Amino acid sequence: MLKISLLGSDNNSEPKSLDDGSKSLSESRSSITSESVRPEEEANGLSIMQTLIHLLKCNIGTGLLGLPLAMKNAGLLVGPFSLLAIGILTVHCMVILLNCAHRLSQRLQKTFVNYGEAMMYSLETCPNTWLRTHSVWGRYTVSFLLIITQLGFCSVYFMFMADNLQQMVEEAYVTSNTCRPRKILVLTPTLDIRFYMLAILPFLILLVFIQNLRVLSVFSTLASITTLWSMALIFEYIVQEIPDPRNLPLMASWKTFLLFFGTAIFTFEGVGMVLSLRNQMKHPQQFSFVLYLGMSLVIILYTCLGTLGYMKFGSNTQASITLNLPNCWLYQSVKLMYSIGIFFTYALQFHVPAEIIIPVVISQASESWVLFADLSVRTALVCLTCVSAILIPRLDLVISLVGSVSSSALALIIPPLLELITFYPEDMSCVTIAKDIMISILGLLGCVFGTYQALYELIQPSNYSIANSTAVYA
């Protein structure tokens, strides 16, 4: 999912400021170098196929596995159409972001501007004096939201790995070679899921200590292979013997639809990397074709997996579709492979907030304490994501909460506002202004009500331990 980084620097390099850290943020979402492409380096840029692969990798993660439950929260008819609409709006906002960055690059005669810079530079040229004076906060806001989003992803990864590890361990003695559908929940976990989170913690701390980009790229490749194989097996299972869907509700309640909104936005994780990917192409003018093709494939994948998964498992759909897979060795291996992929991806997702926060901390430390400060911050951030997962061990609600709080702002709220600020001096049409305002309002409403509903569900008495007990044949 996450894809490039600027880390790879040794301890002798000068620490970056928060501004520089935020610059690395959007650039950290690709498996390639983060350096801006200069004309003489264009020949070494990404081809159309390479860019397409990176774009697909950026958008396929744990959120995808939660889409069947999202469809349950929206309804069999409303869910697919709503997901399609959110996907189209998200892609449109990506295009807006690209257009704004391109126009600002032309104005400022810069080769490349990232998400945070685009927000800052646009505010510098807006008519309002107060906004011009405080334009740097545009970059800080984008950086903060990306930090929250990435740490939220990492917290979700903790829960995802713990959920699947718990199910594999608890069912090991009844796992068979015959793959049959799960029918009822009969096993109560002998170990609390928080124990599995704590068991994973030391390994993830050691993993994030790795700062070499070549090693991280190897992990990214391993994650991609395991994810692809797992996804193929999941689809192979859910398309078989689908029950009659006429008993499933076409539309769910508005309260659960708000949870659907957060989950759907969470799954579209590629907004922060589109600028960097375009900058890395041999022929950046072809990126629009790649974006439309890649995101069309992503939306089709999301819709098919979410709809077929809900039709397959119905009211028994769990927070991750892997938890619904049969209790046999083949599909236990799917959980293991996907968990391994998520484990490796954790380091890549973690790299984004680390690249912003660590330089600020080590800039305050003496040279002899730089390494200690670096490793301490990494350890603290990993522990923070673990504590968050322990305090809120609800995979579905955390996905919805992260999506509603930060992903909606980055994907739907900020890009239209950025277009208004960037192009308003150039006599925008009333239709464009109205469209941007409507998209931002829609994103804001989804953010506010989605966050409220997720928090409301979190504070309610929960039967989580029952819902997550493992399902086998009685």
XYZ file of C-alpha atoms in Angstrom:
474
model
C 0.000 0.000 0.000
C 2.507 2.594 1.032
C 5.094 2.987 -1.331
C 8.206 5.161 -1.126
C 10.147 6.970 1.372
C 12.750 9.498 2.111
C 14.083 7.722 5.173
C 17.142 5.900 4.202
C 19.259 8.635 5.684
C 21.961 7.856 8.171
C 22.342 9.471 11.525
C 24.834 11.973 10.236
C 22.355 13.627 7.932
C 20.843 16.882 9.012
C 17.401 16.549 10.529
C 14.546 17.852 8.458
C 12.109 20.432 9.638
C 8.414 19.781 9.928
C 7.930 21.436 6.566
C 10.395 19.081 4.942
C 8.806 16.185 6.720
C 5.442 17.038 5.299
C 6.992 17.182 1.876
C 8.071 13.594 2.263
C 4.552 12.639 3.222
C 2.902 12.439 -0.127
C 6.098 11.277 -1.740
C 6.247 8.359 0.637
C 3.372 6.575 -1.098
C 5.139 4.768 -3.893
C 7.823 2.055 -4.157
C 10.139 4.280 -6.021
C 12.534 7.037 -5.163
C 11.141 10.208 -3.731
C 13.357 12.565 -5.624
C 11.640 14.905 -8.041
C 12.051 13.965 -11.656
C 14.291 16.365 -13.505
C 14.343 16.568 -17.311
C 17.683 14.800 -17.567
C 16.319 11.987 -15.362
C 13.100 11.552 -17.318
C 14.446 8.532 -19.141
C 14.645 6.717 -15.805
C 11.042 7.461 -14.854
C 8.198 5.028 -14.473
C 6.482 3.482 -17.449
C 2.692 3.410 -17.743
C 2.569 -0.198 -16.519
C 4.845 0.477 -13.539
C 2.793 3.504 -12.529
C -0.405 1.483 -12.825
C 1.000 -1.244 -10.573
C 2.063 1.296 -7.938
C -1.360 2.937 -8.085
C -3.093 -0.404 -7.535
C -0.758 -1.274 -4.650
C -1.519 2.048 -2.994
C -5.248 1.361 -2.900
C -5.430 -2.300 -1.888
C -5.125 -2.951 1.838
C -7.092 -3.940 4.922
C -9.970 -1.599 4.082
C -10.764 -3.776 1.083
C -11.413 -6.759 3.351
C -13.915 -4.740 5.382
C -16.103 -3.856 2.410
C -18.504 -6.836 2.760
C -19.427 -5.579 6.231
C -19.691 -2.068 4.797
C -22.201 -3.385 2.246
C -24.142 -4.949 5.107
C -24.212 -1.537 6.817
C -25.575 0.117 3.655
C -27.771 -2.554 2.087
C -27.445 -4.787 -0.964
C -28.747 -2.129 -3.357
C -27.642 1.110 -1.697
C -24.154 -0.188 -0.865
C -22.779 -0.850 -4.369
C -24.233 2.348 -5.828
C -22.972 4.424 -2.896
C -19.511 2.878 -3.166
C -19.491 3.662 -6.877
C -20.509 7.266 -6.196
C -17.856 7.707 -3.494
C -15.266 6.182 -5.812
C -16.167 8.574 -8.637
C -16.047 11.570 -6.286
C -12.691 10.456 -4.897
C -11.189 10.095 -8.371
C -12.576 13.492 -9.338
C -10.907 14.998 -6.253
C -7.624 13.329 -7.260
C -7.925 15.028 -10.645
C -8.635 18.344 -8.919
C -5.514 17.912 -6.809
C -3.419 17.170 -9.906
C -4.770 20.215 -11.749
C -4.148 22.520 -8.795
C -0.598 21.244 -8.301
C 0.111 21.665 -12.015
C -1.184 25.232 -12.067
C 0.762 26.167 -8.917
C 3.926 24.622 -10.396
C 3.499 26.820 -13.463
C 2.934 29.952 -11.400
C 5.900 29.349 -9.126
C 8.102 27.808 -11.833
C 8.662 24.684 -9.754
C 9.172 21.170 -11.065
C 6.923 19.570 -8.478
C 4.719 20.449 -5.513
C 3.235 17.900 -3.142
C -0.111 17.937 -1.340
C 1.021 20.035 1.623
C 2.935 22.482 -0.541
C -0.020 22.901 -2.887
C -2.202 23.884 0.050
C 0.375 26.331 1.364
C 1.165 27.974 -1.989
C -2.498 28.349 -2.875
C -3.178 30.127 0.427
C -0.239 32.440 -0.254
C -2.022 33.774 -3.336
C -5.593 33.946 -1.997
C -7.298 37.351 -1.558
C -7.737 37.021 2.209
C -4.887 38.678 4.121
C -5.221 36.474 7.206
C -5.038 33.274 5.136
C -1.976 34.571 3.266
C -0.255 35.346 6.573
C -1.014 31.889 7.963
C -0.528 29.943 4.732
C 2.042 27.612 6.293
C -0.750 26.141 8.402
C -2.203 24.737 5.221
C 0.817 22.484 4.950
C 0.729 21.681 8.660
C -2.951 20.719 8.432
C -2.384 18.333 5.529
C 0.657 16.854 7.295
C -1.303 16.371 10.521
C -4.179 14.667 8.728
C -1.795 12.355 6.894
C -0.078 11.466 10.174
C -3.428 10.651 11.785
C -4.456 8.627 8.742
C -1.235 6.608 8.595
C -1.135 5.899 12.336
C -4.791 4.916 12.040
C -3.856 2.459 9.298
C -1.148 1.027 11.551
C -3.590 0.634 14.429
C -5.994 -1.175 12.106
C -3.131 -3.459 11.062
C -2.613 -4.443 14.708
C -6.268 -5.431 15.028
C -6.329 -7.209 11.686
C -3.271 -9.342 12.467
C -4.477 -10.062 16.002
C -7.975 -11.068 14.813
C -6.622 -13.484 12.237
C -3.860 -14.838 14.481
C -6.390 -15.476 17.233
C -8.687 -17.362 14.904
C -5.857 -19.470 13.466
C -4.518 -20.401 16.915
C -7.894 -21.083 18.528
C -9.017 -23.281 15.648
C -5.754 -25.104 15.022
C -6.897 -28.319 16.738
C -10.138 -28.496 14.725
C -8.786 -27.355 11.371
C -9.286 -29.981 8.688
C -8.381 -30.614 5.074
C -12.041 -30.301 4.049
C -13.171 -26.766 3.293
C -16.760 -26.255 4.378
C -18.642 -23.020 5.096
C -18.755 -21.734 8.654
C -22.184 -22.196 10.184
C -22.272 -21.079 13.802
C -20.065 -19.439 16.414
C -19.236 -22.045 19.015
C -15.708 -21.457 20.257
C -14.946 -18.877 22.929
C -11.341 -17.616 22.739
C -9.118 -18.949 25.495
C -6.839 -15.917 25.190
C -8.004 -12.325 24.957
C -7.301 -10.695 21.615
C -5.199 -8.077 23.388
C -2.702 -10.792 24.225
C -2.132 -11.376 20.529
C -1.619 -7.666 19.980
C 1.049 -7.578 22.680
C 2.672 -10.686 21.191
C 2.973 -8.941 17.818
C 4.308 -5.689 19.318
C 8.022 -6.604 19.762
C 8.293 -7.889 16.198
C 6.813 -4.706 14.761
C 9.161 -2.577 16.868
C 12.133 -4.460 15.440
C 10.666 -4.138 11.950
C 10.370 -0.340 12.063
C 14.002 -0.059 13.171
C 14.909 -0.990 9.599
C 15.611 2.232 7.728
C 17.260 0.889 4.579
C 15.080 1.571 1.557
C 16.268 -1.481 -0.358
C 15.241 -3.750 2.505
C 11.857 -2.025 2.755
C 11.336 -2.474 -0.980
C 11.896 -6.215 -0.532
C 9.207 -6.226 2.160
C 6.889 -4.328 -0.179
C 7.393 -6.956 -2.867
C 6.691 -9.788 -0.408
C 3.559 -8.005 0.770
C 2.337 -7.609 -2.805
C 2.871 -11.292 -3.633
C 1.109 -12.594 -0.520
C -1.755 -10.118 -0.950
C -2.305 -11.057 -4.589
C -2.358 -14.785 -3.868
C -4.672 -14.337 -0.874
C -7.077 -12.178 -2.873
C -7.258 -14.776 -5.643
C -8.191 -17.511 -3.143
C -10.787 -15.283 -1.457
C -12.524 -14.576 -4.764
C -12.314 -18.263 -5.704
C -14.307 -19.071 -2.557
C -16.937 -16.321 -2.432
C -18.142 -16.873 -6.007
C -19.103 -20.473 -5.221
C -22.629 -21.409 -4.116
C -23.833 -17.904 -3.317
C -27.115 -18.094 -1.307
C -30.310 -16.494 -2.545
C -29.783 -12.745 -1.918
C -33.503 -11.901 -1.903
C -33.589 -12.202 1.874
C -30.938 -9.492 2.290
C -32.159 -5.904 2.886
C -31.745 -3.572 -0.069
C -31.271 -0.578 2.229
C -30.018 -0.485 5.808
C -30.674 2.178 8.445
C -29.099 5.609 8.124
C -27.076 5.037 11.298
C -25.237 2.043 9.902
C -24.915 3.836 6.549
C -22.719 6.406 8.298
C -20.382 3.555 9.255
C -20.422 2.484 5.607
C -19.310 5.974 4.575
C -16.262 5.884 6.848
C -15.241 2.409 5.698
C -15.679 3.296 2.029
C -13.548 6.438 2.334
C -10.937 4.487 4.307
C -10.435 2.057 1.438
C -9.514 4.794 -1.064
C -6.022 5.380 0.244
C -4.378 6.748 -2.888
C -5.143 10.473 -2.640
C -1.862 11.287 -0.935
C 0.301 9.636 -3.576
C -1.126 10.742 -6.931
C 1.110 13.811 -7.174
C 4.237 11.818 -6.476
C 3.363 9.077 -8.954
C 2.679 11.601 -11.692
C 6.009 13.247 -10.980
C 7.832 9.926 -11.293
C 6.501 9.034 -14.757
C 8.598 9.204 -17.907
C 5.696 11.009 -19.561
C 3.653 12.743 -16.814
C 1.076 13.904 -19.350
C -0.069 10.268 -19.604
C -0.878 10.008 -15.912
C -4.539 10.923 -16.399
C -5.015 7.765 -18.472
C -3.263 5.676 -15.809
C -5.326 7.262 -13.045
C -8.673 6.638 -14.729
C -7.728 3.082 -15.720
C -6.234 2.153 -12.359
C -9.011 3.644 -10.248
C -11.656 2.060 -12.501
C -10.092 -1.336 -11.761
C -9.944 -0.493 -8.053
C -13.618 0.554 -7.932
C -14.650 -2.621 -9.792
C -12.586 -4.741 -7.383
C -14.064 -2.977 -4.354
C -17.631 -3.302 -5.598
C -17.285 -6.975 -6.567
C -15.595 -8.055 -3.341
C -17.941 -6.053 -1.128
C -21.128 -7.156 -2.880
C -20.181 -10.805 -3.415
C -18.802 -11.073 0.115
C -22.033 -9.742 1.618
C -24.154 -11.984 -0.612
C -22.031 -14.971 0.400
C -22.040 -14.474 4.173
C -25.160 -12.335 4.708
C -25.913 -11.412 8.307
C -22.854 -13.381 9.501
C -20.446 -11.038 7.680
C -17.580 -10.089 9.997
C -15.273 -7.071 10.201
C -12.782 -8.706 7.839
C -13.837 -11.176 5.195
C -10.894 -13.415 6.129
C -12.664 -14.169 9.422
C -15.540 -15.725 7.443
C -13.376 -18.110 5.444
C -13.762 -21.887 6.006
C -11.877 -23.598 8.777
C -9.529 -25.624 6.628
C -5.800 -25.455 6.034
C -6.127 -23.846 2.610
C -8.014 -20.811 3.875
C -6.104 -20.676 7.128
C -3.088 -20.175 4.881
C -4.925 -17.257 3.239
C -5.235 -15.560 6.625
C -1.577 -16.267 7.321
C -0.398 -14.912 3.956
C -2.522 -11.777 4.128
C -1.385 -11.175 7.704
C 2.246 -11.527 6.605
C 1.601 -9.021 3.845
C 0.019 -6.592 6.310
C 2.914 -7.129 8.736
C 5.446 -6.039 6.127
C 3.219 -3.203 4.935
C 3.111 -1.844 8.497
C 6.712 -0.674 8.180
C 5.941 1.141 4.952
C 2.820 2.843 6.289
C 4.628 3.697 9.518
C 7.393 5.372 7.550
C 5.204 8.367 6.666
C 4.480 9.718 10.185
C 7.989 8.751 11.277
C 9.504 10.915 8.544
C 7.628 13.955 9.835
C 7.866 13.472 13.587
C 11.381 12.070 14.032
C 13.298 14.960 12.376
C 11.548 17.425 14.694
C 12.531 15.399 17.766
C 16.154 14.676 16.862
C 16.716 18.315 15.912
C 16.382 19.042 19.628
C 18.829 16.297 20.675
C 22.599 16.469 20.860
C 24.584 14.528 18.278
C 25.421 11.724 20.696
C 21.724 11.162 21.447
C 20.406 11.258 17.884
C 20.251 7.485 17.398
C 18.675 6.940 20.801
C 16.071 9.627 20.128
C 15.320 8.147 16.693
C 14.763 4.627 18.000
C 12.829 5.886 21.024
C 10.365 7.811 18.860
C 9.898 4.801 16.603
C 9.239 2.573 19.594
C 6.820 5.096 21.101
C 4.851 5.450 17.867
C 4.513 1.680 17.446
C 3.407 1.376 21.075
C 0.913 4.179 20.466
C -0.709 2.268 17.616
C -0.740 -0.867 19.762
C -2.328 0.929 22.721
C -4.951 2.405 20.400
C -5.779 -1.072 19.126
C -5.940 -2.444 22.676
C -8.209 0.336 23.914
C -10.521 0.068 20.887
C -10.354 -3.557 19.677
C -13.135 -3.090 17.123
C -11.713 -3.455 13.646
C -14.864 -2.345 11.838
C -15.437 0.759 13.960
C -11.827 1.913 13.905
C -11.750 1.617 10.110
C -14.915 3.705 9.938
C -13.589 6.231 12.469
C -10.266 6.765 10.690
C -12.057 7.033 7.362
C -14.549 9.582 8.683
C -12.068 11.740 10.603
C -9.044 12.095 8.352
C -9.519 10.213 5.093
C -12.686 12.162 4.268
C -10.846 15.451 4.820
C -7.949 14.465 2.569
C -10.093 12.866 -0.123
C -13.258 14.980 -0.285
C -13.035 18.183 1.756
C -9.632 19.736 1.016
C -9.256 19.170 -2.781
C -12.410 21.148 -3.763
C -11.435 23.962 -1.400
C -7.958 23.911 -2.897
C -9.451 24.306 -6.369
C -11.553 27.255 -5.222
C -8.535 29.022 -3.745
C -6.215 28.208 -6.654
C -8.472 29.062 -9.591
C -10.803 31.695 -8.123
C -8.625 34.596 -9.406
C -9.026 33.127 -12.910
C -12.792 33.639 -13.138
C -14.139 30.202 -12.287
C -17.578 29.326 -13.580
C -20.497 29.337 -11.178
C -21.088 25.644 -11.912
C -17.537 24.750 -10.815
C -17.821 26.849 -7.669
C -21.152 25.261 -6.767
C -19.772 21.773 -7.496
C -16.723 22.298 -5.267
C -18.821 23.683 -2.427
C -21.239 20.748 -2.642
C -18.445 18.149 -2.598
C -16.783 19.809 0.400
C -20.089 20.033 2.265
C -20.807 16.381 1.492
C -17.367 15.405 2.778
C -17.820 17.562 5.884
C -21.226 16.053 6.655
C -19.822 12.554 6.206
C -16.896 13.452 8.434
C -19.034 14.883 11.241
C -21.879 12.358 11.261
C -19.633 9.387 10.429
C -17.308 10.292 13.301
C -20.263 10.769 15.642
C -21.787 7.407 14.761
C -18.467 5.545 15.046
C -17.796 7.106 18.459
C -21.364 6.393 19.544
C -21.009 2.716 18.621
C -17.657 2.539 20.398
C -19.055 3.711 23.729
C -22.004 1.314 23.631
C -21.842 -1.942 25.615
C -20.194 -4.383 23.248
C -20.480 -8.111 22.678
C -17.155 -7.961 20.923
C -15.741 -11.096 22.512
C -18.754 -13.039 21.283
C -18.668 -11.524 17.838
C -15.050 -12.465 17.517
C -15.264 -15.959 18.883
C -14.172 -18.364 16.225
C -16.669 -20.188 14.085
C -16.468 -23.885 13.372
C -18.807 -26.807 12.979
C -20.440 -27.982 16.157
